[in-house]
Amino acid sequence: MNEEVSMMYYIKETPQIILKNIDRRKEITKNLVDEYINKDHEGLTIIACGSSYNACMAARYFLMKYLRADIKLINPFTFIHHEHHFREKTMTINVSQSGCSTNIIDCILFEKALGERVISVVGRDDCDVKEYSDLMVNWQVGEEKIGYVTKGVVSLVAYLMLFGLEVALKKGTIGQDEYENILNDMKKAMLIHPQIVVNTIKMFEKNKNWFISSERVYSISSGPNLATAAEGSLKIAETSCISCLTYEAEEYLHGPIYPVDPNVLMIFIDNNDDQSSQRIIDIAKAHMIVSERNIVITNSQEIDDNHAIRTSGETHPLISPLYKLAAVETIAYLRTECTNKYKPHESIINFERENAVATKSRDDLIIDLQGL
């Protein structure tokens, strides 16, 4: 595949987009920041699905810290049918990169029927949610024509972090020095980002058989990088069309471990923090009893070089998904290019062609890598 229309093209483009957005942070977050502060909101209810959901999950702990409030994250179908109550003090936002996801449009229409103000956060201005939104903000990802989004995920995480920072600064809950330190850490993450891509490619080439012959993948982490694990599983599943599961580190030991055998590829993601890291590293080391196919995204020297994807530097743990996401995105891309070339089973191709349960309101949004 021509890299210009590949996942890897957009992975590599990510740092320059985010650095640009950091520079114009006040401009691109202003409307959402003003909405949050002027309406005296106390926290967020975020409605999203797929990669957008994982991006919001990656930013959630950061937002909780700097907004000093609870952040609810709900899938659209669940929001409409099961969990749309008790939001009076929170700002509800509908998130969709395409702005054409049918489930998000359903949520927006549901909110309008309740007489609520509709706020949408999207990745493109030309989208269908614009027709129904009272306020629509673009998180400025730019063009991304591959449906297996990468640049969109990381840029959404960064946008939500910038939004949280601007609110905190404006409300006076952080000072200018702390604000600048966090921005510098986000910029540092973008210097680490291309490095982790290179090191992931090296790991893939060194242990290629682990990646291409494993027919199941487990992604294990906790906290902010549980979202990284979830996005890795989603990306590998939708591109390589194999079964991928995500578990919180300790939960994995309480039942989900039993179907695992030596042919399963394990991806452990260390938060590089003082709380969860050692337990994740201990589990990864002990898992060598089960399988050699362990990949650990960590700088811990307790993991040998044959199993560790390392970086020369680190950021605050809450910011680390900005670069750790690049590792799982790269794994998904490389594995798929070396194996099934994005082709699912013929029955899934037929299912998609029938379009009986459409997920997008437009059919011209992405390059069709599956030939559907």
Short mmCIF file of C-alpha atoms in Angstrom, two decimals:
data_model
loop_
_atom_site.label_atom_id
_atom_site.label_comp_id
_atom_site.label_asym_id
_atom_site.label_seq_id
_atom_site.Cartn_x
_atom_site.Cartn_y
_atom_site.Cartn_z
CA MET A 1 0.00 0.00 0.00
CA ASN A 2 1.16 3.51 -0.78
CA GLU A 3 2.14 5.04 2.57
CA GLU A 4 0.35 8.25 1.57
CA VAL A 5 -3.00 6.50 2.05
CA SER A 6 -2.03 4.19 4.90
CA MET A 7 -2.42 4.09 8.64
CA MET A 8 1.33 4.60 8.95
CA TYR A 9 1.15 7.85 7.03
CA TYR A 10 -1.31 9.23 9.58
CA ILE A 11 0.58 7.77 12.54
CA LYS A 12 3.71 9.62 11.42
CA GLU A 13 1.75 12.82 10.78
CA THR A 14 0.31 12.86 14.33
CA PRO A 15 3.06 14.84 16.17
CA GLN A 16 3.01 17.82 13.81
CA ILE A 17 -0.79 18.07 14.05
CA ILE A 18 -0.76 17.98 17.84
CA LEU A 19 2.13 20.45 18.18
CA LYS A 20 0.22 22.81 15.90
CA ASN A 21 -2.91 22.39 18.03
CA ILE A 22 -0.96 23.04 21.22
CA ASP A 23 0.23 26.32 19.74
CA ARG A 24 -3.33 27.40 18.89
CA ARG A 25 -4.94 25.81 21.94
CA LYS A 26 -6.79 28.89 23.13
CA GLU A 27 -8.39 29.44 19.75
CA ILE A 28 -9.54 25.86 19.17
CA THR A 29 -10.82 25.23 22.72
CA LYS A 30 -12.36 28.67 23.40
CA ASN A 31 -15.99 27.89 22.57
CA LEU A 32 -16.02 24.68 24.59
CA VAL A 33 -14.17 26.28 27.51
CA ASP A 34 -16.59 29.23 27.57
CA GLU A 35 -19.55 26.86 27.44
CA TYR A 36 -18.24 24.88 30.40
CA ILE A 37 -17.38 27.89 32.56
CA ASN A 38 -20.27 30.20 31.68
CA LYS A 39 -22.87 27.52 32.33
CA ASP A 40 -21.19 26.64 35.65
CA HIS A 41 -20.88 22.95 34.80
CA GLU A 42 -19.44 20.46 37.27
CA GLY A 43 -17.91 17.70 35.19
CA LEU A 44 -18.64 16.08 31.85
CA THR A 45 -20.87 13.41 30.39
CA ILE A 46 -19.10 12.25 27.24
CA ILE A 47 -20.94 10.14 24.68
CA ALA A 48 -18.71 8.30 22.22
CA CYS A 49 -18.03 4.92 20.68
CA GLY A 50 -15.17 3.00 19.08
CA SER A 51 -11.87 4.82 18.81
CA SER A 52 -13.47 8.07 19.97
CA TYR A 53 -14.59 6.31 23.15
CA ASN A 54 -11.05 5.02 23.73
CA ALA A 55 -9.59 8.49 23.17
CA CYS A 56 -11.99 9.98 25.71
CA MET A 57 -11.10 7.19 28.14
CA ALA A 58 -7.40 8.00 27.67
CA ALA A 59 -8.05 11.64 28.59
CA ARG A 60 -10.52 10.88 31.40
CA TYR A 61 -8.10 10.73 34.35
CA PHE A 62 -6.36 13.89 33.15
CA LEU A 63 -9.73 15.67 32.95
CA MET A 64 -10.74 14.43 36.40
CA LYS A 65 -7.51 15.81 37.85
CA TYR A 66 -7.69 19.26 36.27
CA LEU A 67 -11.45 19.81 36.17
CA ARG A 68 -11.65 18.43 39.71
CA ALA A 69 -14.90 16.72 38.83
CA ASP A 70 -16.32 13.38 37.75
CA ILE A 71 -16.17 12.47 34.07
CA LYS A 72 -18.83 10.06 32.83
CA LEU A 73 -18.11 8.16 29.62
CA ILE A 74 -21.07 6.39 28.00
CA ASN A 75 -21.65 4.53 24.74
CA PRO A 76 -24.39 6.07 22.58
CA PHE A 77 -26.75 3.09 22.60
CA THR A 78 -26.42 2.75 26.37
CA PHE A 79 -26.98 6.49 26.80
CA ILE A 80 -30.29 6.46 24.95
CA HIS A 81 -31.70 3.26 26.37
CA HIS A 82 -30.21 2.88 29.83
CA GLU A 83 -28.10 5.72 31.22
CA HIS A 84 -29.16 9.27 30.43
CA HIS A 85 -30.21 10.38 33.90
CA PHE A 86 -28.54 12.54 36.59
CA ARG A 87 -26.67 14.88 34.24
CA GLU A 88 -28.09 18.18 35.45
CA LYS A 89 -24.74 19.57 36.61
CA THR A 90 -22.55 18.08 33.89
CA MET A 91 -21.88 19.27 30.36
CA THR A 92 -22.94 16.58 27.91
CA ILE A 93 -20.84 16.34 24.74
CA ASN A 94 -21.32 14.06 21.73
CA VAL A 95 -18.04 12.96 20.15
CA SER A 96 -17.57 11.68 16.60
CA GLN A 97 -14.56 12.10 14.34
CA SER A 98 -16.62 11.78 11.17
CA GLY A 99 -19.56 13.69 12.57
CA CYS A 100 -21.66 11.18 10.65
CA SER A 101 -21.95 8.28 13.09
CA THR A 102 -25.57 7.19 13.14
CA ASN A 103 -25.51 6.33 16.85
CA ILE A 104 -24.24 9.80 17.76
CA ILE A 105 -26.89 11.40 15.55
CA ASP A 106 -29.48 9.27 17.38
CA CYS A 107 -28.15 10.61 20.70
CA ILE A 108 -28.31 14.17 19.48
CA LEU A 109 -31.93 13.75 18.35
CA PHE A 110 -32.71 12.13 21.71
CA GLU A 111 -31.19 15.10 23.57
CA LYS A 112 -33.12 17.56 21.41
CA ALA A 113 -36.33 15.68 22.17
CA LEU A 114 -35.55 16.18 25.87
CA GLY A 115 -35.18 19.92 25.22
CA GLU A 116 -31.43 19.91 25.95
CA ARG A 117 -28.70 22.08 24.46
CA VAL A 118 -26.74 19.87 22.05
CA ILE A 119 -22.93 20.09 22.08
CA SER A 120 -20.86 18.10 19.57
CA VAL A 121 -17.11 17.61 19.30
CA VAL A 122 -16.11 16.46 15.83
CA GLY A 123 -13.09 15.94 13.58
CA ARG A 124 -14.46 17.68 10.48
CA ASP A 125 -16.70 20.66 9.74
CA ASP A 126 -18.52 19.04 6.82
CA CYS A 127 -20.60 16.58 8.79
CA ASP A 128 -24.22 15.69 9.51
CA VAL A 129 -24.27 16.43 13.25
CA LYS A 130 -23.81 20.12 12.37
CA GLU A 131 -27.47 20.30 11.35
CA TYR A 132 -28.64 19.33 14.83
CA SER A 133 -26.01 20.85 17.15
CA ASP A 134 -26.40 24.06 19.13
CA LEU A 135 -22.62 24.16 19.51
CA MET A 136 -20.21 22.17 17.36
CA VAL A 137 -16.45 22.33 17.84
CA ASN A 138 -13.80 20.76 15.62
CA TRP A 139 -10.80 19.24 17.42
CA GLN A 140 -8.68 19.97 14.35
CA VAL A 141 -7.39 16.55 13.38
CA GLY A 142 -7.29 17.48 9.71
CA GLU A 143 -7.93 14.96 6.96
CA GLU A 144 -7.81 11.26 7.80
CA LYS A 145 -9.26 9.09 5.05
CA ILE A 146 -8.39 5.70 6.53
CA GLY A 147 -11.33 4.38 8.55
CA TYR A 148 -8.96 2.74 11.05
CA VAL A 149 -8.22 6.09 12.62
CA THR A 150 -4.91 6.80 14.37
CA LYS A 151 -4.16 10.51 14.10
CA GLY A 152 -7.75 11.20 15.08
CA VAL A 153 -7.46 9.22 18.31
CA VAL A 154 -4.31 10.87 19.63
CA SER A 155 -5.37 14.34 18.53
CA LEU A 156 -8.70 13.93 20.35
CA VAL A 157 -6.87 12.91 23.54
CA ALA A 158 -4.68 15.99 23.20
CA TYR A 159 -7.65 18.28 22.48
CA LEU A 160 -9.51 17.12 25.59
CA MET A 161 -6.37 17.63 27.67
CA LEU A 162 -5.96 21.15 26.28
CA PHE A 163 -9.62 21.87 27.04
CA GLY A 164 -9.14 20.70 30.64
CA LEU A 165 -6.00 22.80 31.01
CA GLU A 166 -7.64 25.96 29.71
CA VAL A 167 -10.61 25.50 32.06
CA ALA A 168 -8.28 24.93 35.01
CA LEU A 169 -6.20 28.02 34.20
CA LYS A 170 -9.25 30.20 33.68
CA LYS A 171 -10.85 29.04 36.93
CA GLY A 172 -7.59 29.49 38.81
CA THR A 173 -7.29 25.88 39.97
CA ILE A 174 -3.77 25.76 38.50
CA GLY A 175 -1.17 28.47 38.19
CA GLN A 176 0.74 29.61 35.13
CA ASP A 177 3.87 27.63 36.03
CA GLU A 178 2.01 24.34 36.34
CA TYR A 179 0.10 25.12 33.16
CA GLU A 180 3.35 25.69 31.24
CA ASN A 181 4.93 22.54 32.69
CA ILE A 182 2.01 20.42 31.47
CA LEU A 183 2.16 21.96 28.00
CA ASN A 184 5.89 21.23 27.86
CA ASP A 185 5.20 17.64 28.85
CA MET A 186 2.64 17.33 26.04
CA LYS A 187 5.24 18.69 23.61
CA LYS A 188 7.76 16.20 24.98
CA ALA A 189 5.26 13.41 24.30
CA MET A 190 5.30 14.42 20.65
CA LEU A 191 9.09 14.11 20.56
CA ILE A 192 8.80 10.62 22.03
CA HIS A 193 6.00 9.63 19.62
CA PRO A 194 8.17 9.01 16.50
CA GLN A 195 10.74 7.22 18.63
CA ILE A 196 8.21 4.71 19.92
CA VAL A 197 7.05 4.09 16.35
CA VAL A 198 10.63 3.26 15.30
CA ASN A 199 11.20 1.03 18.34
CA THR A 200 7.91 -0.79 17.76
CA ILE A 201 8.91 -1.49 14.16
CA LYS A 202 12.23 -2.90 15.42
CA MET A 203 10.40 -5.11 17.93
CA PHE A 204 8.05 -6.33 15.20
CA GLU A 205 10.91 -7.25 12.88
CA LYS A 206 12.86 -8.94 15.68
CA ASN A 207 9.94 -11.10 16.81
CA LYS A 208 7.87 -11.17 13.64
CA ASN A 209 6.57 -14.69 14.12
CA TRP A 210 4.96 -13.72 17.44
CA PHE A 211 2.96 -11.01 15.74
CA ILE A 212 1.91 -12.72 12.53
CA SER A 213 1.16 -16.25 13.78
CA SER A 214 -0.77 -15.37 16.94
CA GLU A 215 -4.49 -15.68 16.29
CA ARG A 216 -5.48 -14.03 19.56
CA VAL A 217 -4.22 -10.95 21.38
CA TYR A 218 -4.66 -9.82 24.98
CA SER A 219 -3.93 -6.20 25.94
CA ILE A 220 -3.33 -5.55 29.63
CA SER A 221 -2.96 -2.28 31.56
CA SER A 222 -4.75 0.03 33.99
CA GLY A 223 -5.58 3.69 34.53
CA PRO A 224 -4.98 6.01 31.56
CA ASN A 225 -3.29 3.31 29.52
CA LEU A 226 -6.16 0.88 29.88
CA ALA A 227 -7.53 3.07 27.08
CA THR A 228 -4.32 2.47 25.11
CA ALA A 229 -4.81 -1.26 25.58
CA ALA A 230 -8.45 -1.03 24.49
CA GLU A 231 -7.56 0.97 21.39
CA GLY A 232 -4.82 -1.54 20.54
CA SER A 233 -7.31 -4.39 20.75
CA LEU A 234 -9.83 -2.50 18.63
CA LYS A 235 -7.27 -1.61 15.97
CA ILE A 236 -5.87 -5.14 15.70
CA ALA A 237 -9.35 -6.67 15.64
CA GLU A 238 -10.72 -4.43 12.90
CA THR A 239 -7.61 -4.55 10.70
CA SER A 240 -6.20 -8.05 11.23
CA CYS A 241 -9.66 -9.52 11.91
CA ILE A 242 -8.52 -11.66 14.84
CA SER A 243 -9.88 -11.89 18.37
CA CYS A 244 -8.43 -9.26 20.73
CA LEU A 245 -9.38 -8.77 24.36
CA THR A 246 -8.56 -6.01 26.85
CA TYR A 247 -8.41 -6.38 30.62
CA GLU A 248 -7.39 -4.30 33.58
CA ALA A 249 -4.18 -5.82 34.94
CA GLU A 250 -5.48 -7.36 38.15
CA GLU A 251 -8.81 -8.37 36.61
CA TYR A 252 -6.93 -10.41 34.01
CA LEU A 253 -5.71 -12.75 36.74
CA HIS A 254 -9.23 -13.36 38.04
CA GLY A 255 -10.55 -15.61 35.28
CA PRO A 256 -9.65 -14.18 31.85
CA ILE A 257 -6.19 -15.78 32.00
CA TYR A 258 -7.55 -19.33 31.74
CA PRO A 259 -8.17 -19.47 27.95
CA VAL A 260 -4.61 -18.20 27.30
CA ASP A 261 -1.99 -20.54 25.84
CA PRO A 262 1.59 -20.09 24.55
CA ASN A 263 0.34 -18.98 21.12
CA VAL A 264 -1.45 -15.87 22.40
CA LEU A 265 0.28 -12.51 21.87
CA MET A 266 0.28 -10.53 25.13
CA ILE A 267 0.71 -6.74 25.17
CA PHE A 268 1.34 -5.19 28.59
CA ILE A 269 1.34 -1.40 28.90
CA ASP A 270 3.11 0.12 31.87
CA ASN A 271 1.89 3.50 33.16
CA ASN A 272 5.40 4.39 34.41
CA ASP A 273 3.93 5.58 37.69
CA ASP A 274 4.42 4.97 41.40
CA GLN A 275 1.14 3.12 41.88
CA SER A 276 0.32 0.56 39.19
CA SER A 277 3.59 0.03 37.35
CA GLN A 278 5.26 -2.54 39.58
CA ARG A 279 2.20 -4.79 39.63
CA ILE A 280 1.90 -4.64 35.83
CA ILE A 281 5.60 -5.46 35.47
CA ASP A 282 5.31 -8.33 37.97
CA ILE A 283 2.39 -9.80 36.03
CA ALA A 284 4.24 -9.45 32.73
CA LYS A 285 7.34 -11.15 34.13
CA ALA A 286 5.34 -13.98 35.67
CA HIS A 287 3.47 -14.45 32.40
CA MET A 288 6.68 -15.70 30.81
CA ILE A 289 5.77 -19.02 32.46
CA VAL A 290 2.80 -19.18 30.09
CA SER A 291 4.20 -17.68 26.91
CA GLU A 292 7.30 -16.19 25.34
CA ARG A 293 5.09 -13.92 23.25
CA ASN A 294 5.03 -11.02 25.68
CA ILE A 295 5.45 -7.42 24.55
CA VAL A 296 5.78 -4.82 27.32
CA ILE A 297 5.63 -1.10 26.59
CA THR A 298 7.86 0.04 29.42
CA ASN A 299 11.17 1.55 30.45
CA SER A 300 11.52 -0.85 33.37
CA GLN A 301 14.87 -2.63 33.35
CA GLU A 302 13.12 -5.65 34.87
CA ILE A 303 11.89 -6.46 31.35
CA ASP A 304 14.64 -7.58 28.98
CA ASP A 305 15.25 -5.92 25.63
CA ASN A 306 13.72 -8.80 23.68
CA HIS A 307 10.33 -8.03 25.21
CA ALA A 308 10.37 -4.29 25.96
CA ILE A 309 9.41 -1.39 23.72
CA ARG A 310 11.27 1.49 25.32
CA THR A 311 11.59 5.25 24.97
CA SER A 312 14.51 7.50 25.88
CA GLY A 313 12.24 9.73 27.95
CA GLU A 314 8.91 9.70 29.76
CA THR A 315 6.13 12.13 30.55
CA HIS A 316 3.69 12.37 33.42
CA PRO A 317 1.68 9.10 33.42
CA LEU A 318 -1.57 10.93 32.62
CA ILE A 319 0.01 12.31 29.43
CA SER A 320 1.72 9.06 28.35
CA PRO A 321 -1.15 7.76 26.15
CA LEU A 322 -0.23 10.52 23.69
CA TYR A 323 2.78 8.45 22.64
CA LYS A 324 2.01 4.94 23.89
CA LEU A 325 -0.99 4.80 21.55
CA ALA A 326 1.49 4.97 18.66
CA ALA A 327 2.95 1.59 19.66
CA VAL A 328 -0.34 -0.32 19.48
CA GLU A 329 -1.36 1.51 16.30
CA THR A 330 1.93 0.53 14.69
CA ILE A 331 1.53 -3.11 15.73
CA ALA A 332 -1.94 -3.20 14.17
CA TYR A 333 -0.66 -1.69 10.93
CA LEU A 334 2.39 -3.94 10.57
CA ARG A 335 0.57 -7.15 11.44
CA THR A 336 -2.20 -6.47 8.98
CA GLU A 337 0.15 -5.54 6.17
CA CYS A 338 1.98 -8.84 6.73
CA THR A 339 -1.11 -11.04 7.00
CA ASN A 340 -4.71 -10.59 5.88
CA LYS A 341 -4.41 -7.16 4.20
CA TYR A 342 -7.58 -5.90 5.94
CA LYS A 343 -9.78 -8.66 4.50
CA PRO A 344 -12.38 -10.07 6.92
CA HIS A 345 -14.25 -13.32 6.36
CA GLU A 346 -16.50 -13.34 3.30
CA SER A 347 -19.56 -13.50 5.57
CA ILE A 348 -18.54 -10.19 7.17
CA ILE A 349 -18.02 -8.65 3.74
CA ASN A 350 -21.56 -9.72 2.81
CA PHE A 351 -22.87 -8.33 6.10
CA GLU A 352 -21.26 -4.96 5.40
CA ARG A 353 -22.52 -4.85 1.82
CA GLU A 354 -26.09 -5.40 2.97
CA ASN A 355 -25.80 -2.28 5.14
CA ALA A 356 -28.83 -3.43 7.12
CA VAL A 357 -27.51 -1.76 10.28
CA ALA A 358 -25.71 1.30 8.95
CA THR A 359 -23.16 2.98 11.22
CA LYS A 360 -22.47 6.07 9.09
CA SER A 361 -24.92 8.53 7.54
CA ARG A 362 -22.62 8.94 4.51
CA ASP A 363 -20.78 6.35 2.46
CA ASP A 364 -18.00 8.51 1.00
CA LEU A 365 -16.02 9.29 4.15
CA ILE A 366 -13.09 6.88 3.93
CA ILE A 367 -10.84 4.91 1.60
CA ASP A 368 -12.19 1.36 1.49
CA LEU A 369 -9.25 -0.91 2.29
CA GLN A 370 -11.48 -3.98 2.56
CA GLY A 371 -12.97 -3.69 -0.92
CA LEU A 372 -16.49 -3.39 0.48
#
